[in-house]
Amino acid sequence: ITIELKNIEPESRNIEYKIINLLGEIIFIESAIAPASEYVRTLSTDKLISGIYFLSATSGCESYNKKIVVIK
């Protein structure tokens, strides 16, 4: 999974992203500070079992959500 955020405002460079399962449990959470107006982070799905997950990324007052399907 690659998280790519563009045009990040200087006051919104604190980024939090998490992977949540269908039960609403947070499987992974991480915070970072984007060093510039663009931010790219790659997450491995190796430790996830097959199933449906949601990726949530928050930067400032903006949130992005994406459904992820893992098939092994």
mmCIF file of C-alpha atoms in Angstrom:
data_model
loop_
_atom_site.group_PDB
_atom_site.id
_atom_site.type_symbol
_atom_site.label_atom_id
_atom_site.label_comp_id
_atom_site.label_asym_id
_atom_site.label_seq_id
_atom_site.Cartn_x
_atom_site.Cartn_y
_atom_site.Cartn_z
ATOM 1 C CA ILE A 1 0.000 0.000 0.000
ATOM 2 C CA THR A 2 1.420 3.363 -0.933
ATOM 3 C CA ILE A 3 0.156 6.521 0.709
ATOM 4 C CA GLU A 4 0.822 9.584 -1.411
ATOM 5 C CA LEU A 5 -0.370 13.001 -0.268
ATOM 6 C CA LYS A 6 0.227 16.090 -2.417
ATOM 7 C CA ASN A 7 -0.168 19.839 -1.929
ATOM 8 C CA ILE A 8 0.038 19.641 1.852
ATOM 9 C CA GLU A 9 -0.282 23.048 3.460
ATOM 10 C CA PRO A 10 2.560 23.945 5.896
ATOM 11 C CA GLU A 11 0.176 24.000 8.871
ATOM 12 C CA SER A 12 -1.205 20.550 7.933
ATOM 13 C CA ARG A 13 2.022 18.556 7.775
ATOM 14 C CA ASN A 14 1.180 16.401 10.790
ATOM 15 C CA ILE A 15 -0.101 13.196 9.223
ATOM 16 C CA GLU A 16 -1.725 10.223 10.911
ATOM 17 C CA TYR A 17 -2.623 7.046 9.076
ATOM 18 C CA LYS A 18 -4.150 3.825 10.280
ATOM 19 C CA ILE A 19 -5.431 0.512 9.007
ATOM 20 C CA ILE A 20 -8.756 -0.594 10.491
ATOM 21 C CA ASN A 21 -10.434 -4.006 10.148
ATOM 22 C CA LEU A 22 -14.171 -4.598 9.618
ATOM 23 C CA LEU A 23 -14.707 -4.870 13.391
ATOM 24 C CA GLY A 24 -13.429 -1.312 13.806
ATOM 25 C CA GLU A 25 -10.202 -2.445 15.441
ATOM 26 C CA ILE A 26 -7.098 -0.421 14.649
ATOM 27 C CA ILE A 27 -4.566 -2.867 13.222
ATOM 28 C CA PHE A 28 -1.846 -0.304 12.521
ATOM 29 C CA ILE A 29 -1.375 3.360 13.407
ATOM 30 C CA GLU A 30 1.473 5.737 12.712
ATOM 31 C CA SER A 31 2.058 9.475 12.817
ATOM 32 C CA ALA A 32 4.554 11.458 10.802
ATOM 33 C CA ILE A 33 5.500 14.984 9.895
ATOM 34 C CA ALA A 34 5.691 15.615 6.156
ATOM 35 C CA PRO A 35 9.025 17.312 5.382
ATOM 36 C CA ALA A 36 7.616 19.096 2.313
ATOM 37 C CA SER A 37 4.351 19.675 0.445
ATOM 38 C CA GLU A 38 4.354 16.040 -0.733
ATOM 39 C CA TYR A 39 4.516 12.874 1.359
ATOM 40 C CA VAL A 40 4.914 9.247 0.245
ATOM 41 C CA ARG A 41 4.912 6.218 2.566
ATOM 42 C CA THR A 42 4.713 2.549 1.646
ATOM 43 C CA LEU A 43 3.117 0.080 4.069
ATOM 44 C CA SER A 44 3.472 -3.683 3.840
ATOM 45 C CA THR A 45 0.426 -5.954 3.974
ATOM 46 C CA ASP A 46 2.554 -9.044 4.721
ATOM 47 C CA LYS A 47 1.308 -9.294 8.313
ATOM 48 C CA LEU A 48 -2.362 -8.860 7.432
ATOM 49 C CA ILE A 49 -4.566 -11.889 6.915
ATOM 50 C CA SER A 50 -6.957 -12.051 3.964
ATOM 51 C CA GLY A 51 -9.874 -9.705 4.467
ATOM 52 C CA ILE A 52 -11.259 -6.204 4.025
ATOM 53 C CA TYR A 53 -9.598 -3.253 5.712
ATOM 54 C CA PHE A 54 -9.864 0.500 5.613
ATOM 55 C CA LEU A 55 -6.964 2.907 5.318
ATOM 56 C CA SER A 56 -7.557 6.252 6.961
ATOM 57 C CA ALA A 57 -5.123 9.147 6.469
ATOM 58 C CA THR A 58 -5.586 12.477 8.221
ATOM 59 C CA SER A 59 -3.661 15.676 7.537
ATOM 60 C CA GLY A 60 -4.790 18.806 9.340
ATOM 61 C CA CYS A 61 -8.569 19.019 8.971
ATOM 62 C CA GLU A 62 -8.670 16.768 5.884
ATOM 63 C CA SER A 63 -9.317 13.017 5.983
ATOM 64 C CA TYR A 64 -8.975 10.379 3.289
ATOM 65 C CA ASN A 65 -10.412 6.877 3.495
ATOM 66 C CA LYS A 66 -9.855 3.943 1.177
ATOM 67 C CA LYS A 67 -11.077 0.338 1.252
ATOM 68 C CA ILE A 68 -8.336 -2.288 0.974
ATOM 69 C CA VAL A 69 -8.928 -5.940 0.055
ATOM 70 C CA VAL A 70 -6.115 -8.331 1.007
ATOM 71 C CA ILE A 71 -6.114 -11.736 -0.729
ATOM 72 C CA LYS A 72 -3.417 -14.280 0.053
#
